[in-house]
Amino acid sequence: MMPSNTFFLPAVSHFSFGECRWFLYRDYDDCLHKVLPGALRKAVVIDGESFLLHLEGRDNGLAVNVLNRSPREGQKIKLRQYLQDWFDMERDIRPFYKLLSVDDALRYMPVRYHGLRLVGIPDLFEALAWSIIGQQINLSFAYKIKRRLVERFGESISYRGDQYFLFPRVEKIADASPAELKAMLLSVRKVDYLIGLAKAFMTSAISKAKLQLLPNHEARRNTLTMIKGVGEWTANYALMKCLRDPCVPYGDAGLIKALLVHNLINDKRDREGMERLFSKFSEWKGYLVFYLWRSLSVSSDELSVFKDPSRC
DNA sequence: GTCCAGGAAGAAA
DNA sequence: TTTCTTCATGGA
């Protein structure tokens, strides 16, 4: 019988822990998980208690080890749900691969990135705060700011000499001093946006549960763009990563770059061309965005594939 | 020095 | 309605 703090989580259809882990690694320094050889570690909160998870890939699924304590049965169920949500493990992605396979520029993806899932941000506040932080600045700078914020305001688990951080609670950001946030190299506007966002969560003007009750993506997006600092890009980014709406963060610099590299558009302002492409992917728009982002982090031996898709 | 990074808001035209 | 300007830093 398995010890109570370990369990296995199977995925529906193609799933590669290695691809997901690689996406979380890339070249960036994300303070909310640790990447180890062949493994990931992340702290999560369930019912007010924090758990440190150690994840490894196994046979189309995840081997999970809870390092810091033994979860009760009900908590274990919620941990499973959290991980299935984070890695989108319950989705059958074969229809997406079928759509990719009919496009000359994209058909290499199901092979090259086989089993990559749209790695999400299950917490809506975190998803929105992160997308505000990342507006208009390069990703490595955005991760630096996030690290300062998290290490100052987030709780953490200490385990064998390492610290594993959680994203700050809403109330910590709502009560933060603007000057202190600004000292983290956030712009004055983003400080305003973040505190305003936190206050909107504090008053329950916005919550994940409320958004989930809305009938469609447009209603959810319109609710989010009412918040100061949340435009179309930010709303769609958060909805794609948190509620997994099939939507596109139009205007995204990385997305545009990837579309140009693949010759899917010729002009970065060609919104119509982008909408035409994405409309073919109906429920899989978010996945296409995610795979295009993935394509931006490419090792030198992969580069030739872009120039000659027929090689795949 | 200039331009651009996984943008948004307010002003100006 | 569309376009311009500002914001923050850092790397190319």
CSV table of C-alpha atoms (C1' of nucleotides) in Angstrom, one decimal:
chain,number,residue,atom,x,y,z
A,1,MET,CA,0.0,0.0,0.0
A,2,MET,CA,1.3,3.5,-0.9
A,3,PRO,CA,2.3,5.8,2.0
A,4,SER,CA,-0.5,8.3,2.6
A,5,ASN,CA,1.6,11.3,1.5
A,6,THR,CA,2.2,10.0,-2.0
A,7,PHE,CA,-0.2,9.4,-4.9
A,8,PHE,CA,-0.3,9.0,-8.7
A,9,LEU,CA,-2.3,11.3,-10.9
A,10,PRO,CA,-3.1,10.0,-14.4
A,11,ALA,CA,-3.7,12.3,-17.4
A,12,VAL,CA,-6.3,12.1,-20.2
A,13,SER,CA,-4.6,11.5,-23.5
A,14,HIS,CA,-1.2,12.9,-24.3
A,15,PHE,CA,0.6,14.3,-21.4
A,16,SER,CA,4.3,15.1,-20.9
A,17,PHE,CA,5.6,16.2,-17.5
A,18,GLY,CA,8.9,16.9,-19.1
A,19,GLU,CA,7.4,19.4,-21.6
A,20,CYS,CA,5.4,21.1,-18.8
A,21,ARG,CA,8.4,21.2,-16.6
A,22,TRP,CA,10.5,22.7,-19.4
A,23,PHE,CA,8.0,25.4,-20.0
A,24,LEU,CA,8.0,26.4,-16.3
A,25,TYR,CA,11.8,26.4,-16.4
A,26,ARG,CA,12.7,28.1,-19.8
A,27,ASP,CA,15.2,30.8,-18.9
A,28,TYR,CA,13.2,32.5,-16.3
A,29,ASP,CA,13.4,32.7,-12.5
A,30,ASP,CA,9.9,32.0,-11.2
A,31,CYS,CA,9.8,32.3,-7.5
A,32,LEU,CA,6.6,30.2,-7.1
A,33,HIS,CA,8.1,26.9,-8.0
A,34,LYS,CA,11.5,25.2,-7.9
A,35,VAL,CA,12.7,23.2,-10.9
A,36,LEU,CA,14.9,20.3,-10.1
A,37,PRO,CA,16.4,17.7,-12.5
A,38,GLY,CA,13.3,15.7,-13.6
A,39,ALA,CA,11.1,17.2,-10.9
A,40,LEU,CA,9.2,20.3,-9.7
A,41,ARG,CA,8.4,21.6,-6.3
A,42,LYS,CA,5.6,23.9,-5.4
A,43,ALA,CA,3.9,25.2,-2.3
A,44,VAL,CA,0.1,25.3,-2.4
A,45,VAL,CA,-2.7,26.2,0.1
A,46,ILE,CA,-5.6,23.9,0.8
A,47,ASP,CA,-8.2,24.9,3.4
A,48,GLY,CA,-5.8,27.4,4.9
A,49,GLU,CA,-3.0,24.8,5.3
A,50,SER,CA,0.0,24.9,3.2
A,51,PHE,CA,1.5,21.8,1.5
A,52,LEU,CA,4.8,21.4,-0.3
A,53,LEU,CA,4.4,19.2,-3.4
A,54,HIS,CA,7.2,17.3,-5.1
A,55,LEU,CA,6.2,16.2,-8.6
A,56,GLU,CA,7.8,13.8,-11.0
A,57,GLY,CA,6.6,12.5,-14.4
A,58,ARG,CA,5.4,8.9,-14.6
A,59,ASP,CA,3.8,7.0,-17.4
A,60,ASN,CA,1.4,9.6,-18.8
A,61,GLY,CA,0.8,11.1,-15.4
A,62,LEU,CA,2.2,12.7,-12.2
A,63,ALA,CA,3.8,11.0,-9.2
A,64,VAL,CA,3.1,13.3,-6.3
A,65,ASN,CA,4.8,13.4,-2.9
A,66,VAL,CA,3.7,15.8,-0.2
A,67,LEU,CA,6.9,16.6,1.6
A,68,ASN,CA,6.0,18.7,4.6
A,69,ARG,CA,3.0,16.9,6.1
A,70,SER,CA,0.4,14.2,5.6
A,71,PRO,CA,-2.8,15.5,4.0
A,72,ARG,CA,-6.1,14.2,5.2
A,73,GLU,CA,-8.2,12.4,2.7
A,74,GLY,CA,-10.3,15.4,1.8
A,75,GLN,CA,-7.2,17.5,1.4
A,76,LYS,CA,-5.7,15.0,-0.8
A,77,ILE,CA,-8.7,15.2,-3.1
A,78,LYS,CA,-8.3,18.9,-3.3
A,79,LEU,CA,-4.6,18.6,-4.0
A,80,ARG,CA,-5.4,16.3,-6.9
A,81,GLN,CA,-7.9,18.8,-8.2
A,82,TYR,CA,-5.3,21.5,-7.9
A,83,LEU,CA,-2.8,19.6,-9.9
A,84,GLN,CA,-5.2,18.5,-12.5
A,85,ASP,CA,-6.2,22.1,-12.9
A,86,TRP,CA,-2.6,23.5,-13.0
A,87,PHE,CA,-1.5,21.1,-15.7
A,88,ASP,CA,-4.9,20.8,-17.4
A,89,MET,CA,-4.6,17.0,-17.1
A,90,GLU,CA,-8.3,16.1,-17.7
A,91,ARG,CA,-8.4,17.4,-21.2
A,92,ASP,CA,-8.1,15.2,-24.2
A,93,ILE,CA,-5.9,17.3,-26.5
A,94,ARG,CA,-6.0,15.1,-29.5
A,95,PRO,CA,-8.6,17.4,-31.3
A,96,PHE,CA,-6.1,20.3,-30.9
A,97,TYR,CA,-3.3,18.2,-32.5
A,98,LYS,CA,-5.6,17.4,-35.3
A,99,LEU,CA,-6.2,21.1,-35.9
A,100,LEU,CA,-2.4,21.8,-35.8
A,101,SER,CA,-1.7,19.0,-38.3
A,102,VAL,CA,-3.7,20.6,-41.1
A,103,ASP,CA,-1.6,23.8,-41.0
A,104,ASP,CA,1.7,23.7,-42.8
A,105,ALA,CA,3.4,26.1,-40.4
A,106,LEU,CA,2.2,24.4,-37.2
A,107,ARG,CA,2.1,20.7,-38.0
A,108,TYR,CA,5.5,20.2,-36.4
A,109,MET,CA,4.1,21.2,-33.0
A,110,PRO,CA,2.4,18.0,-31.9
A,111,VAL,CA,5.7,16.2,-32.4
A,112,ARG,CA,8.1,18.8,-31.1
A,113,TYR,CA,6.0,19.8,-28.1
A,114,HIS,CA,4.2,16.5,-27.6
A,115,GLY,CA,2.2,16.3,-24.4
A,116,LEU,CA,2.7,20.0,-23.4
A,117,ARG,CA,-0.3,21.2,-21.5
A,118,LEU,CA,-1.6,24.8,-21.0
A,119,VAL,CA,0.0,25.3,-17.6
A,120,GLY,CA,-2.4,27.5,-15.7
A,121,ILE,CA,-2.6,29.8,-12.8
A,122,PRO,CA,-5.4,28.4,-10.7
A,123,ASP,CA,-5.7,31.5,-8.5
A,124,LEU,CA,-7.5,34.4,-10.2
A,125,PHE,CA,-5.9,37.1,-8.1
A,126,GLU,CA,-2.5,35.8,-8.8
A,127,ALA,CA,-3.3,35.5,-12.5
A,128,LEU,CA,-4.5,39.1,-12.8
A,129,ALA,CA,-1.7,40.5,-10.5
A,130,TRP,CA,0.9,38.7,-12.5
A,131,SER,CA,-0.4,39.9,-15.8
A,132,ILE,CA,-0.5,43.5,-14.6
A,133,ILE,CA,3.1,43.2,-13.4
A,134,GLY,CA,4.1,41.9,-16.8
A,135,GLN,CA,2.4,44.6,-18.9
A,136,GLN,CA,4.8,46.1,-21.4
A,137,ILE,CA,8.1,45.0,-19.8
A,138,ASN,CA,10.3,42.1,-20.7
A,139,LEU,CA,9.7,38.9,-18.9
A,140,SER,CA,12.9,38.6,-17.0
A,141,PHE,CA,12.3,42.1,-15.5
A,142,ALA,CA,8.7,41.0,-14.7
A,143,TYR,CA,9.9,37.9,-12.8
A,144,LYS,CA,12.3,40.0,-10.8
A,145,ILE,CA,9.5,42.3,-9.7
A,146,LYS,CA,7.3,39.3,-8.9
A,147,ARG,CA,10.1,37.8,-6.8
A,148,ARG,CA,10.5,41.0,-4.7
A,149,LEU,CA,6.7,41.2,-4.2
A,150,VAL,CA,6.4,37.5,-3.2
A,151,GLU,CA,9.4,37.4,-0.9
A,152,ARG,CA,8.2,40.6,0.9
A,153,PHE,CA,4.4,39.8,1.2
A,154,GLY,CA,4.0,36.1,0.6
A,155,GLU,CA,4.0,33.3,3.1
A,156,SER,CA,6.4,30.4,2.7
A,157,ILE,CA,7.2,26.9,3.7
A,158,SER,CA,10.7,26.1,4.9
A,159,TYR,CA,11.9,22.6,4.0
A,160,ARG,CA,15.4,21.3,4.4
A,161,GLY,CA,17.0,24.7,4.3
A,162,ASP,CA,15.0,25.9,1.3
A,163,GLN,CA,12.1,28.4,1.3
A,164,TYR,CA,9.0,27.7,-0.9
A,165,PHE,CA,6.9,30.8,-1.4
A,166,LEU,CA,3.2,31.3,-1.9
A,167,PHE,CA,1.7,34.2,-3.8
A,168,PRO,CA,0.7,37.0,-1.4
A,169,ARG,CA,-2.8,37.0,0.0
A,170,VAL,CA,-5.2,39.6,-1.3
A,171,GLU,CA,-5.3,41.5,2.0
A,172,LYS,CA,-1.5,41.8,2.1
A,173,ILE,CA,-1.5,43.7,-1.2
A,174,ALA,CA,-4.6,45.7,-0.4
A,175,ASP,CA,-2.9,47.0,2.8
A,176,ALA,CA,0.6,47.4,1.3
A,177,SER,CA,2.2,50.8,1.3
A,178,PRO,CA,2.3,52.3,-2.3
A,179,ALA,CA,5.8,53.6,-1.6
A,180,GLU,CA,7.0,50.1,-0.7
A,181,LEU,CA,5.5,48.6,-3.8
A,182,LYS,CA,7.1,51.4,-5.9
A,183,ALA,CA,10.4,50.6,-4.4
A,184,MET,CA,10.1,47.1,-6.0
A,185,LEU,CA,10.4,49.0,-9.4
A,186,LEU,CA,6.8,48.8,-10.2
A,187,SER,CA,5.6,52.0,-12.0
A,188,VAL,CA,3.3,54.3,-10.0
A,189,ARG,CA,0.4,53.2,-12.2
A,190,LYS,CA,1.0,49.6,-11.7
A,191,VAL,CA,1.1,50.2,-7.9
A,192,ASP,CA,-2.4,51.8,-8.3
A,193,TYR,CA,-3.6,48.9,-10.4
A,194,LEU,CA,-2.4,46.2,-8.0
A,195,ILE,CA,-3.8,47.8,-4.9
A,196,GLY,CA,-7.1,48.5,-6.7
A,197,LEU,CA,-7.2,44.9,-7.9
A,198,ALA,CA,-6.7,43.6,-4.4
A,199,LYS,CA,-9.4,45.9,-3.0
A,200,ALA,CA,-11.8,44.7,-5.6
A,201,PHE,CA,-11.2,41.1,-4.4
A,202,MET,CA,-11.4,42.2,-0.7
A,203,THR,CA,-14.9,43.6,-1.3
A,204,SER,CA,-15.9,40.6,-3.4
A,205,ALA,CA,-16.6,42.9,-6.3
A,206,ILE,CA,-14.7,40.2,-8.2
A,207,SER,CA,-14.0,36.5,-7.5
A,208,LYS,CA,-13.3,33.4,-9.5
A,209,ALA,CA,-16.6,31.9,-8.4
A,210,LYS,CA,-18.5,34.9,-9.7
A,211,LEU,CA,-16.8,34.8,-13.0
A,212,GLN,CA,-17.6,31.1,-13.4
A,213,LEU,CA,-21.3,31.9,-13.0
A,214,LEU,CA,-21.2,34.2,-16.0
A,215,PRO,CA,-22.6,32.7,-19.3
A,216,ASN,CA,-19.7,33.3,-21.6
A,217,HIS,CA,-16.2,34.6,-22.3
A,218,GLU,CA,-17.4,38.1,-23.3
A,219,ALA,CA,-19.2,38.6,-20.1
A,220,ARG,CA,-16.2,37.5,-18.1
A,221,ARG,CA,-13.9,39.7,-20.1
A,222,ASN,CA,-16.2,42.7,-19.7
A,223,THR,CA,-16.3,42.2,-16.0
A,224,LEU,CA,-12.5,42.1,-15.7
A,225,THR,CA,-11.9,45.1,-18.0
A,226,MET,CA,-14.1,47.2,-15.6
A,227,ILE,CA,-11.1,47.0,-13.3
A,228,LYS,CA,-8.6,49.9,-13.7
A,229,GLY,CA,-5.4,48.6,-15.2
A,230,VAL,CA,-7.1,45.5,-16.8
A,231,GLY,CA,-7.4,45.9,-20.6
A,232,GLU,CA,-8.1,43.3,-23.2
A,233,TRP,CA,-4.7,41.7,-23.0
A,234,THR,CA,-4.7,41.4,-19.3
A,235,ALA,CA,-8.3,40.1,-19.1
A,236,ASN,CA,-7.8,37.5,-21.8
A,237,TYR,CA,-4.4,36.4,-20.4
A,238,ALA,CA,-6.0,35.8,-16.9
A,239,LEU,CA,-9.1,34.1,-18.4
A,240,MET,CA,-6.9,31.8,-20.5
A,241,LYS,CA,-4.6,30.8,-17.6
A,242,CYS,CA,-7.1,30.7,-14.8
A,243,LEU,CA,-10.6,29.8,-16.3
A,244,ARG,CA,-9.2,28.3,-19.5
A,245,ASP,CA,-11.4,30.4,-21.7
A,246,PRO,CA,-10.6,29.8,-25.3
A,247,CYS,CA,-9.4,33.4,-25.9
A,248,VAL,CA,-6.4,35.3,-27.3
A,249,PRO,CA,-4.4,38.0,-25.5
A,250,TYR,CA,-4.4,40.1,-28.7
A,251,GLY,CA,-1.5,42.6,-28.8
A,252,ASP,CA,0.8,40.3,-26.9
A,253,ALA,CA,4.3,41.0,-28.0
A,254,GLY,CA,5.4,37.4,-27.8
A,255,LEU,CA,2.4,36.1,-29.6
A,256,ILE,CA,2.9,38.6,-32.5
A,257,LYS,CA,6.5,37.7,-32.7
A,258,ALA,CA,5.7,34.0,-32.9
A,259,LEU,CA,3.0,34.6,-35.6
A,260,LEU,CA,5.5,36.6,-37.7
A,261,VAL,CA,8.2,33.9,-37.3
A,262,HIS,CA,5.8,31.3,-38.5
A,263,ASN,CA,4.7,33.5,-41.4
A,264,LEU,CA,1.1,33.3,-40.2
A,265,ILE,CA,0.9,37.1,-40.4
A,266,ASN,CA,3.1,39.6,-42.2
A,267,ASP,CA,2.2,42.7,-40.3
A,268,LYS,CA,2.1,43.0,-36.5
A,269,ARG,CA,-1.1,45.1,-36.7
A,270,ASP,CA,-3.0,42.5,-38.8
A,271,ARG,CA,-5.7,41.9,-36.2
A,272,GLU,CA,-8.0,40.5,-38.9
A,273,GLY,CA,-5.4,37.9,-40.0
A,274,MET,CA,-4.9,36.8,-36.4
A,275,GLU,CA,-8.7,36.5,-35.8
A,276,ARG,CA,-9.0,34.5,-39.0
A,277,LEU,CA,-6.3,32.1,-37.9
A,278,PHE,CA,-7.6,31.7,-34.3
A,279,SER,CA,-11.2,31.3,-35.4
A,280,LYS,CA,-10.2,27.9,-36.9
A,281,PHE,CA,-9.1,26.8,-33.4
A,282,SER,CA,-12.4,27.5,-31.7
A,283,GLU,CA,-12.1,25.9,-28.3
A,284,TRP,CA,-8.3,25.6,-28.6
A,285,LYS,CA,-7.4,29.2,-29.0
A,286,GLY,CA,-5.7,29.4,-25.7
A,287,TYR,CA,-3.7,26.2,-26.5
A,288,LEU,CA,-2.5,27.7,-29.8
A,289,VAL,CA,-1.4,30.8,-28.0
A,290,PHE,CA,0.5,28.7,-25.4
A,291,TYR,CA,2.2,26.5,-28.0
A,292,LEU,CA,3.2,29.7,-29.9
A,293,TRP,CA,4.7,31.1,-26.7
A,294,ARG,CA,6.5,27.8,-26.3
A,295,SER,CA,8.0,28.1,-29.7
A,296,LEU,CA,9.7,31.3,-28.8
A,297,SER,CA,12.0,29.5,-26.4
A,298,VAL,CA,13.9,27.3,-28.8
A,299,SER,CA,17.2,25.7,-28.7
A,300,SER,CA,19.5,26.2,-31.7
A,301,ASP,CA,19.0,22.8,-33.1
A,302,GLU,CA,15.3,23.4,-33.3
A,303,LEU,CA,15.6,26.6,-35.3
A,304,SER,CA,15.9,24.9,-38.7
A,305,VAL,CA,12.4,23.4,-38.2
A,306,PHE,CA,10.8,26.9,-38.5
A,307,LYS,CA,12.6,27.6,-41.7
A,308,ASP,CA,11.6,24.2,-43.2
A,309,PRO,CA,8.4,22.8,-41.7
A,310,SER,CA,8.4,20.0,-44.2
A,311,ARG,CA,11.2,18.4,-42.1
A,312,CYS,CA,8.6,17.3,-39.6
B,1,DG,C1',21.6,57.3,-27.9
B,2,DT,C1',17.4,54.3,-29.6
B,3,DC,C1',14.1,50.7,-29.5
B,4,DC,C1',11.5,47.2,-27.6
B,5,DA,C1',9.9,43.9,-24.0
B,6,DG,C1',4.0,38.4,-23.0
B,7,DG,C1',0.0,47.1,-22.2
B,8,DA,C1',-3.2,50.5,-20.3
B,9,DA,C1',-5.2,55.0,-19.6
B,10,DG,C1',-5.8,59.6,-20.5
B,11,DA,C1',-5.0,63.4,-23.7
B,12,DA,C1',-5.0,65.1,-28.1
B,13,DA,C1',-6.1,65.2,-32.9
C,1,DT,C1',-12.9,57.2,-33.4
C,2,DT,C1',-8.1,56.9,-34.0
C,3,DT,C1',-3.4,58.2,-32.7
C,4,DC,C1',0.0,60.0,-29.4
C,5,DT,C1',2.2,60.1,-24.9
C,6,DT,C1',3.6,58.4,-20.6
C,7,DC,C1',5.2,55.0,-17.6
C,8,DA,C1',9.6,51.6,-15.4
C,9,DT,C1',13.8,49.1,-16.2
C,10,DG,C1',17.2,46.5,-18.8
C,11,DG,C1',19.1,44.3,-22.7
C,12,DA,C1',20.1,44.4,-27.6
